[in-house]
Amino acid sequence: MNIAARNGADIIDGKAFASALRAKVAAGVARLTAEHGITPGLAVVLVGEDPASQVYVRNKGVQTREAGMASFEHKLPAETSEADLLALIERLNADPDVHGILVQLPLPAHMDADAVINAIDPAKDVDGFHISNAGLLATGQKAMVPCTPLGCLMLLRDRLGDLAGLNAVVVGRSNIVGKPMAQLLLGDSCTVTIAHSRTKDLAGLCRGADILVAAVGRPRMIRGDWIRPGATVIDVGINRIEEDGKTRLVGDVDFEGAAAVAGAITPVPGGVGPMTIACLLANTLTACCRANGWPEPDGLAA
């Protein structure tokens, strides 16, 4: 899935990998429908009219239907009460046609996001944010895994094969990316360090990494001279900046500087981003198989 970059590093093509993953999911969905007469269903809930969230939800709906799944979209006004949202989640939890539930974040300020997420049936929590899934992942048990870290792990396995014994540094400590990413790497027997913006000598720590995952949310924070020669760099950051009179998307890594040193690197855009929705579809198929006691397709879960 990689192509050589002009300045030395290989570019990890997340867009191509995600396309292949979606095709694998679609084949699994078709098989379930043909053999069992069941179509996996994904319910996405959007509260309010945040423009970025609207785009994400629309893209998720399109890709869900393209994979042959049932797509259930619930768009609620921003003034919807938390009680009404929780009541909707309760109905979706009980709906046998719904195998995955995703509540698009961020939620309006009057809602408690943790309470909303933890109201989702953990077995249908295809975002992997429920406290039960976080706990299962932390203790090495079967869990629904957050989509972005799962996508990163797939890209790393595809690039490096066996990850056992490699030094991995995760820059970022969020519940959505940093912490679950570290748990997944531990599960693959990496030696893992979680760092963040307040870490002392962050540059020196990064230079020791065979695998560097940047998920700190600061544009181009990680410079090329922080990268160990030959390291694999996964850039999760998506930052919009104004540069030369234009709005650009850049990662948490200085791409040009890092690509001159790294062995492989994900670009922004076109790296980790496309993997997130593809892994959401994979999680929905996995949830459907687990709910019915059927074997899970290989290569879709951590």
Short mmCIF file of C-alpha atoms in Angstrom, two decimals:
data_model
loop_
_atom_site.label_atom_id
_atom_site.label_comp_id
_atom_site.label_asym_id
_atom_site.label_seq_id
_atom_site.Cartn_x
_atom_site.Cartn_y
_atom_site.Cartn_z
CA MET A 1 0.00 0.00 0.00
CA ASN A 2 3.04 2.29 0.12
CA ILE A 3 4.64 4.38 -2.60
CA ALA A 4 8.13 5.86 -2.50
CA ALA A 5 8.45 9.55 -1.73
CA ARG A 6 10.91 11.71 -3.64
CA ASN A 7 12.83 12.65 -0.53
CA GLY A 8 13.42 9.15 0.79
CA ALA A 9 10.53 8.04 3.01
CA ASP A 10 7.73 5.81 1.83
CA ILE A 11 4.31 7.43 1.86
CA ILE A 12 1.77 5.23 3.63
CA ASP A 13 -1.31 5.47 1.42
CA GLY A 14 -4.20 5.41 3.87
CA LYS A 15 -6.68 6.23 1.13
CA ALA A 16 -5.79 3.09 -0.83
CA PHE A 17 -5.74 0.92 2.29
CA ALA A 18 -9.13 2.28 3.40
CA SER A 19 -10.60 1.54 -0.04
CA ALA A 20 -9.43 -2.07 0.20
CA LEU A 21 -10.78 -2.34 3.74
CA ARG A 22 -14.19 -1.01 2.70
CA ALA A 23 -14.27 -3.58 -0.11
CA LYS A 24 -13.49 -6.33 2.41
CA VAL A 25 -16.28 -5.07 4.67
CA ALA A 26 -18.71 -4.98 1.72
CA ALA A 27 -17.85 -8.59 0.89
CA GLY A 28 -18.48 -9.59 4.51
CA VAL A 29 -21.81 -7.76 4.54
CA ALA A 30 -22.90 -9.46 1.31
CA ARG A 31 -21.97 -12.84 2.77
CA LEU A 32 -24.01 -12.23 5.95
CA THR A 33 -27.00 -11.10 3.94
CA ALA A 34 -26.80 -14.09 1.61
CA GLU A 35 -26.20 -16.72 4.31
CA HIS A 36 -28.28 -15.36 7.19
CA GLY A 37 -30.66 -12.80 5.70
CA ILE A 38 -29.35 -10.09 8.03
CA THR A 39 -27.94 -6.74 6.96
CA PRO A 40 -25.69 -4.91 9.46
CA GLY A 41 -27.17 -1.55 10.41
CA LEU A 42 -25.41 1.62 11.56
CA ALA A 43 -27.29 4.44 13.30
CA VAL A 44 -25.63 7.85 13.34
CA VAL A 45 -27.01 10.61 15.55
CA LEU A 46 -26.23 14.27 14.86
CA VAL A 47 -27.35 16.98 17.27
CA GLY A 48 -27.15 20.53 15.95
CA GLU A 49 -25.75 21.96 12.75
CA ASP A 50 -21.98 22.03 13.19
CA PRO A 51 -20.71 22.25 9.56
CA ALA A 52 -17.80 19.83 10.00
CA SER A 53 -20.03 17.31 11.76
CA GLN A 54 -22.60 17.54 8.98
CA VAL A 55 -19.92 16.68 6.42
CA TYR A 56 -18.68 13.74 8.51
CA VAL A 57 -22.20 12.37 8.98
CA ARG A 58 -23.00 12.71 5.29
CA ASN A 59 -19.79 10.88 4.32
CA LYS A 60 -20.48 8.13 6.84
CA GLY A 61 -23.97 7.64 5.42
CA VAL A 62 -22.69 7.41 1.85
CA GLN A 63 -19.96 4.90 2.71
CA THR A 64 -22.30 2.84 4.91
CA ARG A 65 -24.74 2.40 2.04
CA GLU A 66 -21.93 1.71 -0.45
CA ALA A 67 -20.81 -1.16 1.79
CA GLY A 68 -24.31 -2.66 1.57
CA MET A 69 -25.24 -1.80 5.14
CA ALA A 70 -28.43 -0.20 6.40
CA SER A 71 -27.90 3.44 7.31
CA PHE A 72 -30.12 5.09 9.95
CA GLU A 73 -29.53 8.84 10.31
CA HIS A 74 -31.07 10.83 13.14
CA LYS A 75 -30.60 14.60 12.87
CA LEU A 76 -31.81 16.50 15.94
CA PRO A 77 -32.04 20.25 16.55
CA ALA A 78 -29.36 21.84 18.72
CA GLU A 79 -31.94 22.65 21.40
CA THR A 80 -32.87 18.96 21.84
CA SER A 81 -32.82 18.05 25.52
CA GLU A 82 -30.36 15.53 26.88
CA ALA A 83 -33.31 13.46 28.10
CA ASP A 84 -34.71 13.25 24.56
CA LEU A 85 -31.33 12.22 23.18
CA LEU A 86 -30.98 9.52 25.84
CA ALA A 87 -34.47 8.28 25.00
CA LEU A 88 -33.46 7.96 21.33
CA ILE A 89 -30.34 6.01 22.31
CA GLU A 90 -32.47 3.68 24.43
CA ARG A 91 -34.68 2.98 21.41
CA LEU A 92 -31.66 2.31 19.21
CA ASN A 93 -30.18 0.00 21.84
CA ALA A 94 -33.36 -2.07 21.68
CA ASP A 95 -33.66 -2.05 17.87
CA PRO A 96 -32.53 -5.42 16.44
CA ASP A 97 -31.88 -3.85 13.03
CA VAL A 98 -29.27 -1.53 14.53
CA HIS A 99 -25.90 -3.17 15.23
CA GLY A 100 -23.83 -0.02 15.63
CA ILE A 101 -24.61 3.36 17.20
CA LEU A 102 -22.52 6.49 16.79
CA VAL A 103 -23.33 9.85 18.36
CA GLN A 104 -21.41 12.53 16.48
CA LEU A 105 -19.22 14.73 18.66
CA PRO A 106 -19.06 17.48 19.73
CA LEU A 107 -22.47 17.72 21.37
CA PRO A 108 -24.13 21.03 22.34
CA ALA A 109 -22.80 22.55 25.55
CA HIS A 110 -25.91 21.70 27.58
CA MET A 111 -25.31 17.96 27.13
CA ASP A 112 -22.98 15.70 29.12
CA ALA A 113 -21.05 13.84 26.42
CA ASP A 114 -19.81 11.16 28.83
CA ALA A 115 -23.34 10.40 30.01
CA VAL A 116 -24.57 10.18 26.42
CA ILE A 117 -21.74 7.89 25.28
CA ASN A 118 -22.11 5.64 28.29
CA ALA A 119 -25.84 5.26 27.58
CA ILE A 120 -24.99 3.38 24.37
CA ASP A 121 -25.09 -0.42 24.60
CA PRO A 122 -21.34 -1.31 24.75
CA ALA A 123 -21.92 -4.06 22.18
CA LYS A 124 -23.24 -1.42 19.74
CA ASP A 125 -20.63 1.22 20.64
CA VAL A 126 -18.83 1.17 17.29
CA ASP A 127 -16.91 4.33 18.22
CA GLY A 128 -15.34 2.38 21.09
CA PHE A 129 -15.73 5.28 23.54
CA HIS A 130 -17.93 3.60 26.18
CA ILE A 131 -16.23 3.21 29.54
CA SER A 132 -16.79 -0.56 29.38
CA ASN A 133 -14.99 -0.84 26.06
CA ALA A 134 -12.17 1.37 27.35
CA GLY A 135 -11.81 -0.94 30.34
CA LEU A 136 -11.90 -4.10 28.25
CA LEU A 137 -9.22 -2.72 25.94
CA ALA A 138 -7.04 -1.65 28.88
CA THR A 139 -7.19 -5.16 30.35
CA GLY A 140 -6.49 -6.93 27.07
CA GLN A 141 -10.00 -8.31 26.58
CA LYS A 142 -12.18 -8.31 23.47
CA ALA A 143 -13.59 -4.80 23.00
CA MET A 144 -14.98 -2.43 20.44
CA VAL A 145 -11.91 -0.38 19.58
CA PRO A 146 -11.93 3.34 18.67
CA CYS A 147 -11.80 3.70 14.91
CA THR A 148 -8.81 6.01 14.47
CA PRO A 149 -6.36 4.00 16.63
CA LEU A 150 -7.61 0.80 15.00
CA GLY A 151 -6.86 2.28 11.58
CA CYS A 152 -3.39 3.34 12.73
CA LEU A 153 -2.68 -0.18 13.98
CA MET A 154 -3.75 -1.68 10.65
CA LEU A 155 -1.43 0.66 8.77
CA LEU A 156 1.46 -0.19 11.09
CA ARG A 157 0.93 -3.93 10.76
CA ASP A 158 0.73 -3.59 6.99
CA ARG A 159 3.96 -1.61 6.90
CA LEU A 160 6.03 -3.41 9.54
CA GLY A 161 4.49 -6.85 10.01
CA ASP A 162 5.34 -8.06 13.52
CA LEU A 163 5.50 -5.08 15.90
CA ALA A 164 6.85 -7.05 18.88
CA GLY A 165 9.77 -5.42 20.66
CA LEU A 166 9.64 -2.11 18.80
CA ASN A 167 9.85 1.16 20.73
CA ALA A 168 6.66 3.16 20.21
CA VAL A 169 6.03 6.73 21.32
CA VAL A 170 2.47 8.09 21.27
CA VAL A 171 2.36 11.88 21.49
CA GLY A 172 -1.12 12.65 22.82
CA ARG A 173 -3.14 11.34 25.75
CA SER A 174 -6.77 11.71 24.68
CA ASN A 175 -9.34 9.02 25.39
CA ILE A 176 -10.20 8.98 21.68
CA VAL A 177 -6.73 8.39 20.20
CA GLY A 178 -3.71 8.55 22.50
CA LYS A 179 -4.69 6.18 25.31
CA PRO A 180 -6.34 3.47 23.16
CA MET A 181 -3.47 3.70 20.66
CA ALA A 182 -1.02 2.94 23.45
CA GLN A 183 -3.13 -0.02 24.59
CA LEU A 184 -3.25 -1.46 21.07
CA LEU A 185 0.51 -1.15 20.68
CA LEU A 186 1.02 -2.83 24.06
CA GLY A 187 -1.25 -5.61 22.83
CA ASP A 188 1.12 -6.12 19.90
CA SER A 189 4.07 -6.30 22.36
CA CYS A 190 5.60 -2.91 21.65
CA THR A 191 7.44 -1.01 24.36
CA VAL A 192 5.17 2.01 24.68
CA THR A 193 5.63 5.54 26.01
CA ILE A 194 2.74 8.02 26.16
CA ALA A 195 3.99 11.59 25.82
CA HIS A 196 2.24 14.93 25.48
CA SER A 197 2.81 18.65 25.04
CA ARG A 198 4.19 19.00 28.60
CA THR A 199 6.63 16.10 28.38
CA LYS A 200 10.19 17.09 29.26
CA ASP A 201 12.64 16.67 26.36
CA LEU A 202 9.87 15.54 24.04
CA ALA A 203 12.22 15.82 21.07
CA GLY A 204 14.74 13.47 22.66
CA LEU A 205 12.03 10.98 23.54
CA CYS A 206 10.69 10.98 19.98
CA ARG A 207 14.18 10.34 18.59
CA GLY A 208 14.19 6.96 20.33
CA ALA A 209 11.01 5.74 18.66
CA ASP A 210 10.83 3.04 16.01
CA ILE A 211 7.14 3.96 15.77
CA LEU A 212 5.99 7.53 16.37
CA VAL A 213 2.26 8.28 16.53
CA ALA A 214 1.48 12.01 16.62
CA ALA A 215 -1.95 12.84 18.03
CA VAL A 216 -1.38 16.05 19.98
CA GLY A 217 -3.50 18.47 17.93
CA ARG A 218 -0.80 21.07 17.25
CA PRO A 219 0.14 21.86 13.65
CA ARG A 220 3.63 20.75 12.66
CA MET A 221 4.72 20.47 16.28
CA ILE A 222 6.94 17.46 15.64
CA ARG A 223 9.91 18.48 13.51
CA GLY A 224 12.08 16.48 11.20
CA ASP A 225 15.04 16.49 13.58
CA TRP A 226 12.85 14.77 16.20
CA ILE A 227 12.55 11.68 13.99
CA ARG A 228 14.78 8.65 14.30
CA PRO A 229 16.24 7.73 10.88
CA GLY A 230 14.11 4.96 9.36
CA ALA A 231 11.27 5.33 11.87
CA THR A 232 7.63 4.84 10.92
CA VAL A 233 5.58 7.99 11.55
CA ILE A 234 1.79 7.96 11.88
CA ASP A 235 0.37 11.49 11.83
CA VAL A 236 -3.16 11.60 13.24
CA GLY A 237 -3.37 15.39 13.33
CA ILE A 238 -5.76 17.32 11.08
CA ASN A 239 -5.19 21.04 11.57
CA ARG A 240 -6.51 23.88 9.41
CA ILE A 241 -4.04 26.73 9.10
CA GLU A 242 -3.82 29.92 7.06
CA GLU A 243 -0.65 29.95 4.95
CA ASP A 244 0.25 32.02 1.90
CA GLY A 245 -3.29 33.35 1.80
CA LYS A 246 -4.82 29.88 1.67
CA THR A 247 -6.39 27.51 4.15
CA ARG A 248 -4.38 24.30 4.34
CA LEU A 249 -4.75 20.98 6.11
CA VAL A 250 -1.57 19.97 7.92
CA GLY A 251 -0.72 17.32 10.45
CA ASP A 252 0.96 17.39 13.84
CA VAL A 253 4.24 16.52 12.07
CA ASP A 254 6.33 18.78 9.83
CA PHE A 255 5.83 16.51 6.84
CA GLU A 256 8.68 17.72 4.63
CA GLY A 257 11.24 17.61 7.40
CA ALA A 258 10.08 14.25 8.73
CA ALA A 259 9.84 12.60 5.31
CA ALA A 260 13.51 13.36 4.72
CA VAL A 261 14.44 11.20 7.72
CA ALA A 262 11.68 8.65 8.33
CA GLY A 263 11.42 5.26 6.72
CA ALA A 264 7.69 5.72 6.19
CA ILE A 265 5.12 8.39 7.01
CA THR A 266 1.41 9.04 6.61
CA PRO A 267 0.49 12.25 4.74
CA VAL A 268 -2.17 14.75 5.76
CA PRO A 269 -4.62 14.54 4.11
CA GLY A 270 -4.74 11.01 2.69
CA GLY A 271 -3.18 9.07 5.54
CA VAL A 272 -5.02 8.24 8.75
CA GLY A 273 -8.18 10.22 7.92
CA PRO A 274 -9.71 7.80 5.37
CA MET A 275 -9.10 4.90 7.75
CA THR A 276 -11.47 6.25 10.40
CA ILE A 277 -14.73 5.76 8.49
CA ALA A 278 -13.48 2.48 7.00
CA CYS A 279 -12.83 1.17 10.53
CA LEU A 280 -16.25 2.40 11.63
CA LEU A 281 -17.77 0.15 8.97
CA ALA A 282 -15.49 -2.70 10.03
CA ASN A 283 -16.58 -2.24 13.65
CA THR A 284 -20.24 -2.34 12.62
CA LEU A 285 -19.74 -5.61 10.78
CA THR A 286 -17.79 -6.98 13.75
CA ALA A 287 -20.58 -5.91 16.14
CA CYS A 288 -23.19 -7.66 13.99
CA CYS A 289 -21.17 -10.89 13.95
CA ARG A 290 -20.58 -10.80 17.71
CA ALA A 291 -24.25 -10.09 18.45
CA ASN A 292 -25.27 -13.20 16.54
CA GLY A 293 -22.41 -15.48 17.57
CA TRP A 294 -21.02 -15.73 14.05
CA PRO A 295 -17.30 -15.90 13.16
CA GLU A 296 -15.77 -12.48 12.57
CA PRO A 297 -14.09 -11.79 9.22
CA ASP A 298 -10.30 -11.85 9.53
CA GLY A 299 -8.38 -8.59 9.68
CA LEU A 300 -11.18 -6.29 10.80
CA ALA A 301 -10.61 -6.19 14.55
CA ALA A 302 -7.53 -5.54 16.69
#
